[in-house]
XYZ file of C-alpha atoms in Angstrom:
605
model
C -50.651 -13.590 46.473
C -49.068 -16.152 48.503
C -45.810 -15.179 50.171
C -42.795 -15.247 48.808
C -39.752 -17.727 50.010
C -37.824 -16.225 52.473
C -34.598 -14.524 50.772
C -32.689 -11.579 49.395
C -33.914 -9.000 47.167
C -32.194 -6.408 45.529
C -34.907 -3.882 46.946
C -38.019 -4.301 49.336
C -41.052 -1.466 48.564
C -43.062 -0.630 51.863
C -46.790 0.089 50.121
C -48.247 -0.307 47.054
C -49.751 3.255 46.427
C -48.856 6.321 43.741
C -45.267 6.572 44.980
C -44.013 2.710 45.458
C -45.849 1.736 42.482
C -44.080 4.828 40.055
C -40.666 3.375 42.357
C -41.368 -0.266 41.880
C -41.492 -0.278 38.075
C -39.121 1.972 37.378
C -36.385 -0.357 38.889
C -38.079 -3.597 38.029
C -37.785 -2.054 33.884
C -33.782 -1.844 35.350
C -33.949 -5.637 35.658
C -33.526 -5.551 39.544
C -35.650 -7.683 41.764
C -38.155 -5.762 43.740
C -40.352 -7.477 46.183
C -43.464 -4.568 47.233
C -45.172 -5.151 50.474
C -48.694 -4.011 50.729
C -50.485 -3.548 54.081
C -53.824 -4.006 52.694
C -55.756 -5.894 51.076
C -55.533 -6.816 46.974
C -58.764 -5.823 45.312
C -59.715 -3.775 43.338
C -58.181 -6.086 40.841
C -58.942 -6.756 37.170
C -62.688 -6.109 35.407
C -64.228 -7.904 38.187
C -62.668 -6.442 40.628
C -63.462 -2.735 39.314
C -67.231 -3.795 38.853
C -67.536 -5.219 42.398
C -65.894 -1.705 43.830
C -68.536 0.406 41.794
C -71.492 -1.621 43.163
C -69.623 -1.582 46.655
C -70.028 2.495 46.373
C -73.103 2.441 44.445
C -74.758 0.430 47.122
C -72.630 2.309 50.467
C -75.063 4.219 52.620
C -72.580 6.747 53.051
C -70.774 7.592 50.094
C -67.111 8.705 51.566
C -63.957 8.145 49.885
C -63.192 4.627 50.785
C -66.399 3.056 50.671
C -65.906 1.199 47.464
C -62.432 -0.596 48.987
C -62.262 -3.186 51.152
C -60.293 -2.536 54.520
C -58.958 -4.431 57.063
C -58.776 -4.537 60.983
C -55.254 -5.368 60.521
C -54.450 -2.562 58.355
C -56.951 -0.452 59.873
C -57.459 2.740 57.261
C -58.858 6.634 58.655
C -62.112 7.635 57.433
C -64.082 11.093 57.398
C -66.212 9.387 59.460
C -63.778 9.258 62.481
C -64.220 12.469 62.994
C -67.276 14.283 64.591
C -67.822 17.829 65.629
C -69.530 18.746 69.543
C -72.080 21.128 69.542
C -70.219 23.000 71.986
C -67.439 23.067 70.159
C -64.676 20.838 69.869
C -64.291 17.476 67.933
C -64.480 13.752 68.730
C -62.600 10.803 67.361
C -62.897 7.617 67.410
C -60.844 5.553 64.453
C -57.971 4.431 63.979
C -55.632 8.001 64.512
C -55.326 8.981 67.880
C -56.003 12.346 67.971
C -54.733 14.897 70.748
C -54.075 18.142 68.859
C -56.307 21.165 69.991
C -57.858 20.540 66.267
C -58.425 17.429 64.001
C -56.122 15.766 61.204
C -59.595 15.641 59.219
C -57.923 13.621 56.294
C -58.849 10.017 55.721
C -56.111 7.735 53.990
C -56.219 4.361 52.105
C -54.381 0.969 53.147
C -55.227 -1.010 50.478
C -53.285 -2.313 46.729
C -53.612 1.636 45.360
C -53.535 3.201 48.077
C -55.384 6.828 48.419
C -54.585 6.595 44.812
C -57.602 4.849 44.076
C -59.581 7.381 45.819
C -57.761 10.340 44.610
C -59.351 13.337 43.004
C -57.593 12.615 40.059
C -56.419 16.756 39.461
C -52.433 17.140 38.725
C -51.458 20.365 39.056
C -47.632 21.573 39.474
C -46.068 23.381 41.783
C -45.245 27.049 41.342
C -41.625 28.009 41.005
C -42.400 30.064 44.319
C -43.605 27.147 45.826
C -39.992 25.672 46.460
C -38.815 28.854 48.137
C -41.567 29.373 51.056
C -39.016 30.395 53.783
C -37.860 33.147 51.530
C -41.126 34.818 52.884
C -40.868 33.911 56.431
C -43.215 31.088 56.583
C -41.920 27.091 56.431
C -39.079 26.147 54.469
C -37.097 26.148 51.605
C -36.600 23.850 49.161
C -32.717 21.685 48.761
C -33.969 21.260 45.035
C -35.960 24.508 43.048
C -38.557 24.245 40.122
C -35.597 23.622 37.324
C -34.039 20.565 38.774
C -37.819 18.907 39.088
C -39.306 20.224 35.470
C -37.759 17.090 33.441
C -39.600 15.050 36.111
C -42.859 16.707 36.105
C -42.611 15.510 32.485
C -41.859 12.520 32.827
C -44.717 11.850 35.601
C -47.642 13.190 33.501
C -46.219 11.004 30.799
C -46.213 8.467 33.337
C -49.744 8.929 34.840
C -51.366 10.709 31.776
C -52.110 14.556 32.197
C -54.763 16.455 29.806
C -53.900 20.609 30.178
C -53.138 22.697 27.534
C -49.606 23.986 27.878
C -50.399 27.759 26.945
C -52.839 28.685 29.038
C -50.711 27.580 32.652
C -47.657 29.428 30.815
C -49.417 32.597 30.974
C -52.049 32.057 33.466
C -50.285 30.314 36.263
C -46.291 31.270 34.746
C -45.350 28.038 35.021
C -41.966 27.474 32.988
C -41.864 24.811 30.103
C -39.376 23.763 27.169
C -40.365 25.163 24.250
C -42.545 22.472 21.864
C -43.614 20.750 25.031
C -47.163 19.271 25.267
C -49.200 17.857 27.645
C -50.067 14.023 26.669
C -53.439 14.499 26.469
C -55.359 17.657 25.281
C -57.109 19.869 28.201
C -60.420 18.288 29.643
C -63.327 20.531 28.757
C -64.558 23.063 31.025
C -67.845 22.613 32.498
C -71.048 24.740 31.948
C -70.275 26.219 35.055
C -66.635 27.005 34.100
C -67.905 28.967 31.194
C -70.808 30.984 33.549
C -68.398 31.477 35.451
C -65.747 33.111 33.288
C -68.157 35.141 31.540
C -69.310 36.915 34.629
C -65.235 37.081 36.743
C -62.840 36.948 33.588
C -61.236 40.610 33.393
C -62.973 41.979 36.954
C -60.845 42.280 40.483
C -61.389 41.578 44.390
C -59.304 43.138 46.837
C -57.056 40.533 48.834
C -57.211 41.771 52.086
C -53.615 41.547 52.726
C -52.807 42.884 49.069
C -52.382 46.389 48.532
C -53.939 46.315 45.091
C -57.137 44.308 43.587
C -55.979 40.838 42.258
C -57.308 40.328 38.521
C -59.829 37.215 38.192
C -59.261 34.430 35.233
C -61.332 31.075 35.321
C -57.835 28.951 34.300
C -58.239 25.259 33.451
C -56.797 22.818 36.093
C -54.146 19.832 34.865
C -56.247 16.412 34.961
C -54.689 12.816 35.043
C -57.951 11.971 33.302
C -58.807 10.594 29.870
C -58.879 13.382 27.473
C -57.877 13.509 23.754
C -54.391 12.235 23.411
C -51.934 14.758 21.469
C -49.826 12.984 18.737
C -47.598 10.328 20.332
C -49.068 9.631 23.541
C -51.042 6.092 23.599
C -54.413 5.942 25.872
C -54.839 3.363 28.636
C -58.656 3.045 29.699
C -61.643 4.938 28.600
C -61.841 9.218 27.841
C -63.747 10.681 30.768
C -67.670 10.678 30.250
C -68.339 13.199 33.187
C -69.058 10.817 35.665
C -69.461 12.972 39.143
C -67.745 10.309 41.217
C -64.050 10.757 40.790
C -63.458 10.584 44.700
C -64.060 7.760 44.834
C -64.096 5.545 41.875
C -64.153 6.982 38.108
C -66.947 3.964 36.168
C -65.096 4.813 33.423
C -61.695 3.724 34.685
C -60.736 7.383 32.543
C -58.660 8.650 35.327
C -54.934 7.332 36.413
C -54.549 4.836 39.212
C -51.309 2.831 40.428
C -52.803 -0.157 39.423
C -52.394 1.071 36.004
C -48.485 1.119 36.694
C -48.696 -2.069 38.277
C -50.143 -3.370 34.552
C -46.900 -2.424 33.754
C -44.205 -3.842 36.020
C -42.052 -6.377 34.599
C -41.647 -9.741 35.919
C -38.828 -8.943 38.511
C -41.219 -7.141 40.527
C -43.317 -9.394 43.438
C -46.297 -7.740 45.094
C -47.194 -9.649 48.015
C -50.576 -7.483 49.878
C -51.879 -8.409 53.033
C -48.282 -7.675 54.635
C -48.450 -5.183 57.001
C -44.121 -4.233 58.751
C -43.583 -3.574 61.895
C -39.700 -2.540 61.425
C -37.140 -1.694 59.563
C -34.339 -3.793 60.392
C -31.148 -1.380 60.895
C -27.901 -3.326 61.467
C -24.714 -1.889 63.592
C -23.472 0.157 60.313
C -26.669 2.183 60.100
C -27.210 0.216 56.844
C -31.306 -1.275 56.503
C -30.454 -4.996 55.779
C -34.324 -5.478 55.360
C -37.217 -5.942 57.244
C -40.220 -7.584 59.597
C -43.997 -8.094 58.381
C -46.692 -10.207 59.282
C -49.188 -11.805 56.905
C -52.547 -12.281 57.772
C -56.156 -13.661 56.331
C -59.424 -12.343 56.788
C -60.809 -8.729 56.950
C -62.784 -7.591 59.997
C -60.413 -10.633 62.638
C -57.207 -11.503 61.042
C -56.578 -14.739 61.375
C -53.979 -17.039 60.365
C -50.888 -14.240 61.475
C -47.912 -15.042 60.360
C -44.408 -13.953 60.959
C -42.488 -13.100 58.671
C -38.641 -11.139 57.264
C -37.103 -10.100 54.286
C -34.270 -9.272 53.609
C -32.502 -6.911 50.945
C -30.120 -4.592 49.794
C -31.930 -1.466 49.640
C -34.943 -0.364 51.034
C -38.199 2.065 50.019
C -40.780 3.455 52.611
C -43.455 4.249 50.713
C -46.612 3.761 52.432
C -48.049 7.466 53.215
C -46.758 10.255 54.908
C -48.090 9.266 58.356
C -47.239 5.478 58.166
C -43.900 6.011 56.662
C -43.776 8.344 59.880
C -44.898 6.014 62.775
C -42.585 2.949 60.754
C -39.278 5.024 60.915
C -40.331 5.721 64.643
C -41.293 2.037 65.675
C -37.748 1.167 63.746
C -35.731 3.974 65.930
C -34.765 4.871 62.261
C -34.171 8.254 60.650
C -34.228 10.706 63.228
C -30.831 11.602 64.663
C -32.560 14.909 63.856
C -35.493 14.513 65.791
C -37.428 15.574 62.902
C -39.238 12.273 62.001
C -43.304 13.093 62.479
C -43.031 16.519 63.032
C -44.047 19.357 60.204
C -47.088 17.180 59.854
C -48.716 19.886 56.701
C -52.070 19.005 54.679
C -54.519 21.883 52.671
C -56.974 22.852 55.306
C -59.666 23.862 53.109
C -62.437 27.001 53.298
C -65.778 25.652 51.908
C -68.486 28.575 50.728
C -71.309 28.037 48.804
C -74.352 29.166 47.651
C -77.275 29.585 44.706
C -76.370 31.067 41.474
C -79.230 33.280 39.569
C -79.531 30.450 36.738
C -78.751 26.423 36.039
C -75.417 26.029 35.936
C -75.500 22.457 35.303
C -74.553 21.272 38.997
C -73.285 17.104 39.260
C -72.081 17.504 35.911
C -68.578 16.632 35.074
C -65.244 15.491 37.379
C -65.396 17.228 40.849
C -63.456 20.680 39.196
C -62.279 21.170 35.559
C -60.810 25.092 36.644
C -60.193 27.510 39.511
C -58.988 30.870 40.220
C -55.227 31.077 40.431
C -54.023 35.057 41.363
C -53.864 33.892 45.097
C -51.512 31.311 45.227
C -48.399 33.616 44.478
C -46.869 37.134 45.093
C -46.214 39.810 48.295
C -49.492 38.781 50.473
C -47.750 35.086 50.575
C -45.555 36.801 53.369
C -48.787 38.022 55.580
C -51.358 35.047 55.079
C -51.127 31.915 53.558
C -51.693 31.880 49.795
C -54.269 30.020 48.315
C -55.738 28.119 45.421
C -59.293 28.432 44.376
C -61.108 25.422 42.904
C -64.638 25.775 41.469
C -66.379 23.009 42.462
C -68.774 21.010 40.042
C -70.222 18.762 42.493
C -72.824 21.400 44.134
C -72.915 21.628 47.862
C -71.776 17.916 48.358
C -68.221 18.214 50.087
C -70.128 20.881 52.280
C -73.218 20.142 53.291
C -73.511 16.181 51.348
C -75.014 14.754 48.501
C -78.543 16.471 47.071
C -80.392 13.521 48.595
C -79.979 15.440 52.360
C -81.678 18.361 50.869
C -84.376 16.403 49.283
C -84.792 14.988 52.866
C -84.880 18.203 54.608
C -87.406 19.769 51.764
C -89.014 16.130 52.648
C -89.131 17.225 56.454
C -89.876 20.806 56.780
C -89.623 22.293 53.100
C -93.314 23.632 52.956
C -95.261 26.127 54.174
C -95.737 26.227 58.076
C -92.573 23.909 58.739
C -94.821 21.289 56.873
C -93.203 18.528 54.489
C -93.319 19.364 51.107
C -94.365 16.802 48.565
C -95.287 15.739 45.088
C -95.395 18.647 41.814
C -93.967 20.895 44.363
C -91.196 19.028 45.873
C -90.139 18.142 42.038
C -90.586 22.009 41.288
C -88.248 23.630 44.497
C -85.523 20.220 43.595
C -85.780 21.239 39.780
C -84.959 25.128 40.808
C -82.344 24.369 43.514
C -80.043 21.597 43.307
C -79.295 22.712 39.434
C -78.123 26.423 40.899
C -75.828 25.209 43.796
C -72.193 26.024 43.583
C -69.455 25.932 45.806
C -65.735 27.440 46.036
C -63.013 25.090 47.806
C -60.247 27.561 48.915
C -57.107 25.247 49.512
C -54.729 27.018 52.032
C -50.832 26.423 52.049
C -50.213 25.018 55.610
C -46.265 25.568 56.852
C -44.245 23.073 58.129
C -44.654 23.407 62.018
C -42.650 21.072 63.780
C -45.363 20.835 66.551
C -47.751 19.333 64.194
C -46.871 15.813 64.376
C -46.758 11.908 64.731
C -46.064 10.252 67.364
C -46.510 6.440 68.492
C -47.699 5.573 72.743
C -47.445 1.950 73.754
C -50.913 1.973 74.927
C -52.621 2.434 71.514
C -52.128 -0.283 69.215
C -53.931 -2.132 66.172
C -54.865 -6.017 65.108
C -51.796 -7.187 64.737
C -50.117 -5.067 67.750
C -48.479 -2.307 65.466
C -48.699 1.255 67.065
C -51.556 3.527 65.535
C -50.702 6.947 64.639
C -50.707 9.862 67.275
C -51.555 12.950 65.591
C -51.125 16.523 67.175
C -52.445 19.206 64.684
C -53.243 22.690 64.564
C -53.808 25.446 62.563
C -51.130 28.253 62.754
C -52.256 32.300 62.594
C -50.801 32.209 59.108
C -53.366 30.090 58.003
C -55.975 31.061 59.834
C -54.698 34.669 58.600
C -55.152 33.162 54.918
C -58.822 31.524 55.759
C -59.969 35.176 56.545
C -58.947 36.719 53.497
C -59.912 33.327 51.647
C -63.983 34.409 53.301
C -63.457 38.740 52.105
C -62.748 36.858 48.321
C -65.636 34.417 48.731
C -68.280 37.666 49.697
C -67.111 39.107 46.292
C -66.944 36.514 44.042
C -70.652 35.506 45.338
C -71.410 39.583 44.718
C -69.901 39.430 41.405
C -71.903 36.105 40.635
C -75.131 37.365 41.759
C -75.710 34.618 44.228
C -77.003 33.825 47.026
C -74.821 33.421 49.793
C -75.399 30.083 52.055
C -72.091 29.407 54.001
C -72.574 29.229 57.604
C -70.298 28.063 60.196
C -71.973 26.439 63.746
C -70.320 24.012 65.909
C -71.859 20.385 65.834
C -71.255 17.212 64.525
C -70.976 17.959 60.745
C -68.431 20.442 61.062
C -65.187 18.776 63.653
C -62.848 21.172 61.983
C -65.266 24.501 63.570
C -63.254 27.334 65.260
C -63.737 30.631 65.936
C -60.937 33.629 65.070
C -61.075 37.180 65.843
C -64.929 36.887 66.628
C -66.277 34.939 63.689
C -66.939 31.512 63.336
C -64.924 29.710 60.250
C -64.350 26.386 59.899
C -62.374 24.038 57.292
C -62.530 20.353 55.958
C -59.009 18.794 54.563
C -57.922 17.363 51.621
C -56.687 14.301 52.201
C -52.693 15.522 51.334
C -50.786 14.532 54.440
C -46.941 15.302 54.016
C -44.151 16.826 55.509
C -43.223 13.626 58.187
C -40.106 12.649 56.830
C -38.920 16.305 55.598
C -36.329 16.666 52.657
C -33.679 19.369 53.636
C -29.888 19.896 53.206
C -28.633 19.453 56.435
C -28.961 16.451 58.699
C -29.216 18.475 61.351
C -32.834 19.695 60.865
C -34.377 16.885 58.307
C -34.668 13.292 57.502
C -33.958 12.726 53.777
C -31.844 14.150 51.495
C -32.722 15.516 48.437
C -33.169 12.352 46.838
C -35.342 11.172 49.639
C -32.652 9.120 50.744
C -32.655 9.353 54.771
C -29.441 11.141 56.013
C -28.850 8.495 58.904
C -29.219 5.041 56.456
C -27.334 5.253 53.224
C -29.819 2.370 51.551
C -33.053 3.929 53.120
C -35.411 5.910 51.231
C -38.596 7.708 52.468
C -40.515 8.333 49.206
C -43.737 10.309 48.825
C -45.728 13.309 50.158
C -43.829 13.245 53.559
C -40.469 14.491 51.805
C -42.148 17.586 50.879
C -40.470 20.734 52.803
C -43.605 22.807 51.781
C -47.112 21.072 50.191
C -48.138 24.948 48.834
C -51.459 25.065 46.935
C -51.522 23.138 44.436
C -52.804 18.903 44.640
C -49.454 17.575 45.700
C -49.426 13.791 43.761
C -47.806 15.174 40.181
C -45.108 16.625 42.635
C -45.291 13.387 44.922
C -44.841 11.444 41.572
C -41.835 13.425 40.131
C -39.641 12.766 43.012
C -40.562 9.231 43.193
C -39.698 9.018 39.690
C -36.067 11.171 40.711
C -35.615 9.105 43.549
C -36.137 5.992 41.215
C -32.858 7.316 38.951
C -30.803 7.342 42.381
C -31.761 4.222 43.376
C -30.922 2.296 40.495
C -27.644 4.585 40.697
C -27.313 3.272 43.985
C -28.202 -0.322 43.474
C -25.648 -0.421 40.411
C -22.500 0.774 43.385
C -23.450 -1.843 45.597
C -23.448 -4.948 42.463
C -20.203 -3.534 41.706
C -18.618 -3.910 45.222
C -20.285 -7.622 45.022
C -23.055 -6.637 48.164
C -25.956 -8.043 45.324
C -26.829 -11.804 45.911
C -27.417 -13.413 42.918
C-alpha cells in the first residue's frame, strides 16, 4: 500500500505478525483508528499470492522455513542458514544477527506481512499452571499474572486462531484446568499411524528420569493444533480441514492451519496496514509519553531504492514486531529500560534431536510435523534439578535432524552399496522402500530460564540497508539446561529400547550441527525452535522488568511491548497460544486506555 498522509492516529502497531495482527483488530472492532507498520514486504497476499509462495517453496533448493516469503535487504530476516558449525568445534555466522555469545541464537525469524506466523508450526499448546511459577523452584522467574487470570484468554485466542484438541484428554493427561462444558472449537486432529505404534508399545510402561527419584509413567497425549479439524457445534471454519500435507513449516497447501493474515481478513476499516515500513524510533517526548514515531519506506527487494522518510504520530503506541526487534527498537529509542532489563533474559527451546529406525513402517512424511508427544516431563520435583521438558514425536522422519529423505537417497546414491560402491536401480528402490518409511525422531524441547546475560544488544558499527542497527545476540546455554539435555538423552536410550529401534543419533562437530558442545565428556548438541522471548520481560516491579503485566512498559504510560518478549518464563510448551492470549489481554487495556485519554480530550478527531 501506498503511505498514508502524514497525521494522528489513535494507535500506531510496530509489525504485522501473530501479536499486532490479534492487537490491531481487536481495537480497530472498538472503532479506533489503527495505522500497523510492517517492516517487510506484503505478499503472501490473496489466492495468488498463496499459489506463488507454494511454488516459491516447491521450487527452493533448500527447503528452510522462509523460503516460500519474499525478504528484503532492508528488512533483512535470520535464516537457519546463517548459521554453520566448524569441524573443530565452534560455529560461524554470517546473516543478519551478530552473533558473539560462546553459542548460537540458532532461531531464524520472519520480517514480512505474517510474520514467523506464516512459517509457524502451527501446534498451540498452553501453558501449565506450573509454568507461571518457575522461580518457585529456583530457576527464572515468576509470573505477575498465574494460570487463572490468563484461562478466559486462552479461550478466547483458540477461538480467535482456531484450535482442534479434545478437552478431556489435556484435563487428565496434561491437568490443565478448564470451565466445565468448555470445548475446543474444533475437534482433536487425528493421530498419526505413528502416534498409534507408538502408544501401543509406551502407553502404561515407565523410564527413569534421571533426576526423578521414581520412574515417570509414559502416555502418547494428543497435542492442541491451530489446524483445520472438525468444527464442534458453533464454531464456523475459515479455509480448508487439514489433508496431511508434511509441510506445515513452512506453508500448509491447504491454507488448513491459522495465519495472521487470516485476522487481517478480518480488521475493520479503521485499521491501515502500510508494509514496506521499517522504524527506526520511538519518539518519547519530555513527559515519558510515546507521541509516535520514525519509519522509512522503501521499494525494491535485494537494493532498496526510492527511501523515504517518514513520521507518525499518535496517541498510543504497540511494539509488536518480535522479541528481538521489539528489543533492539526500545534500545535504538533509549526507551524502556530505566531497569536495564531491555534485551537481556533473551530465552528460546533449545531442542535435543534423537532419532532412529523403528522395527516396522510407521508411515514416516505422513501428516503435520507432530499430532502428540510425551508430557510426564514438563512438570513436578525434577523441574528444580534440570530443566523440564516436552517431548514431541515427530512425523516428519529424520528431516529437522539430518534433512529431507532426498540427502539419504544421495548418500545411498554415493556410497550405499557394497564396497563403498553407489547403489542403484531395484536395489536402491528396495533399501529407500525399507528405510525412509521406518525413520522416527523425538524433539525434546527444553525450558530455557531467563538469564539476564543472554541478550540483545545494538554496536554502531553493524548496521542494515537502510542504516538501522542489526541485532547483537549473546547466548548460552546455562547448566540447568544442559542438566535437562542429559536426562532428555537417558529418556531417549529407553524410549528407543522400549520401541525396539535402532538407535542413530550422533553428535560430531561440523557444519551441520553449529549448536555442537560437549558436557561432562559426551558430545550433545541442540537445534532451536524458532521461540525467541523474554527481551522486554513482564514483572511487578520496575525495578527489575520492562512491562507491566499488561505489557504496558513501566517507564511510558502509552507504550506497549506485546508478544513473546513479555514472557517471564517460555516453559515447554509452543509459546504463540500464550503469545496470543496476552495480546488479546493487552488489547482490553488498551482500548481501556485509549477510552481515558478521549475523555480528557488528548484524541484528535
Amino acid at each position: 500500500m501506498s503511505a498514508p498522509e502524514a497525521g494522528r492516529w489513535d494507535v500506531i502497531v510496530v509489525g504485522a505478525g501473530f501479536a499486532g495482527s490479534l492487537v490491531a483488530q481487536r481495537l480497530g472492532d472498538q472503532g479506533w483508528r489503527v495505522l500497523v507498520l510492517e517492516a517487510g514486504q506484503g505478499e503472501p497476499e490473496g489466492a495468488a499470492g498463496h499459489r506463488a509462495a507454494v511454488e516459491a517453496y516447491r521450487s527452493a533448493a533448500v527447503k528452510v522455513p522462509n523460503a516460500p516469503y519474499r525478504t528484503t535487504a532492508a528488512a533483512p530476516s535470520p535464516s537457519v542458514l546463517d548459521l554453520s558449525g566448524r569441524a573443530e568445534g565452534g560455529y560461524r555466522s554470517d546473516g543478519y544477527v551478530v552473533q558473539r555469545g560462546p553459542l548460537p541464537y540458532a532461531s531464524g525469524y520472519l520480517r514480512a506481512n505474517g510474520g514467523t506466523g506464516l512459517a509457524w508450526t502451527g501446534l498451540a499448546p498452553r501453558m501449565h499452571p506450573e509454568d507461571f511459577r518457575a522461580g518457585d523452584f529456583g530457576h527464572g522467574r515468576n509470573w505477575p499474572i498465574d494460570y487463572a487470570e490468563l484461562e478466559p484468554y486462552y479461550r478466547a485466542a483458540e477461538r480467535e486462531i482456531g484450535v482442534a484438541a479434545d478437552v478431556a484428554e489435556q484435563r487428565e493427561a496434561v491437568g490443565l484446568p478448564f470451565p466445565d462444558g468448555y470445548a475446543f472449537p474444533m475437534r482433536a486432529i487425528p493421530r498419526s499411524h505413528l502416534d498409534q505404534v507408538l502408544a501401543d508399545a509406551l502407553d502404561g510402561k515407565c523410564v527413569q528420569d534421571p533426576a526423578e527419584e521414581v520412574p515417570t509413567p509414559l502416555r502418547v497425549v494428543g497435542t492442541p493444533h491451530a489446524r483445520n479439524g472438525l468444527p464442534n457445534p458453533g464454531y464456523q471454519l475459515e479455509g480448508n480441514l487439514c489433508s496431511g500435507h508434511a509441510s506445515c513449516v513452512p506453508i500448509c497447501p491447504a491454507q488448513a492451519k491459522y495465519t495472521p493474515l487470516r485476522t487481517q481478513a478480518r480488521w475493520s476499516a479503521s485499521v491501515t496496514l502500510v508494509t514496506r515500513a521499517v522504524v527506526s524510533r520511538v519518539r518519547i517526548d519530555g513527559n515519558g509519553r510515546a507521541t509516535g514515531v520514525e519509519y522509512r519506506t522503501y521499494e525494491g527487494d535485494d537494493h532498496p531504492t526510492g527511501i523515504a522518510e517518514r513520521r507518525a504520530d499518535a496517541a498510543l503506541v504497540v511494539l509488536a514486531a518480535h522479541a528481538i526487534e521489539n528489543a533492539k527498537l526500545l534500545l535504538a529509542s533509549g526507551a524502556a529500560n530505566s531497569s536495564d532489563q531491555v534485551g537481556r533474559n533473551l530465552m528460546d527451546h533449545p531442542v535435543l534431536l534423537t532419532w532412529g529406525l523403528m522395527p516396522q513402517q510407521v508411515g514416516a512424511y505422513r501428516g503435520p510435523g507432530s499430532t502428540s508427544g510425551l508430557e510426564g516431563f514438563r512438570f513436578g520435583a525434577a523441574r528444580a534439578r534440570r530443566a523440564p521438558f516436552r517431548v514431541e514425536i515427530g512425523n516428519w522422519g529424520w528431516t529437522w535432524a539430518l534433512g529431507p529423505p532426498d540427502l539419504r537417497v544421495a548418500e545411498l546414491l554415493r556410497s550405499g552399496g557394497a564396497a563403498g560402491r553407489g547403489l542403484f536401480g531395484p536395489e536402491l528402490r528396495r533399501t529407500l522402500g525399507d528405510r525412509i518409511g521406518r525413520e522416527i525422531a523425538f524433539q525434546f524441547e527444553m525450558e530455557q530460564e531467563a538469564d539476564p546475560a543472554n541478550r540483545v544488544t545494538i554496536d554502531p558499527r553493524h548496521r542494515d540497508a537502510l542504516g538501522n542497527p542489526r541485532p547483537v545476540l549473546h547466548y548460552d546455554l546455562s547448566e540447568y539446561v544442559k542438566r535437562g539435555i542429559v536426562a532428555a538423552k537417558a529418556v531417549s536410550d529407553q524410549l528407543f529400547a522400549l520401541l525396539g529401534a535402532q538407535d542413530h543419533t550422533r553428535f560430531e562437530p561440523g557444519p551441520a550441527w553449529p549448536g555442537y558442545f560437549e558436557y561432562q565428556g559426551r558430545p550433545y548438541a541442540y537445534r532451536a525452535a524458532g521461540h525467541g522471548a523474554g527481551t522486554h520481560i513482564m514483572g511487578d516491579s520496575p525495578a527489575d522488568s520492562v512491562v507491566d503485566a499488561w505489557q504496558r512498559c513501566w517507564d511510558h504510560p502509552n507504550l506497549y511491548a506485546v508478544g513473546c518478549g513479555s514472557m517471564p518464563t517460555v516453559a515447554t510448551s509452543n509459546p504463540s497460544l500464550t503469545m496470543a492470549a496476552l495480546a488479546l489481554r493487552s488489547a482490553e487495556r488498551i482500548h481501556h486506555d485509549l477510552q481515558g485519554l478521549a475523555r480528557e480530550g488528548a484524541l484528535s478527531p
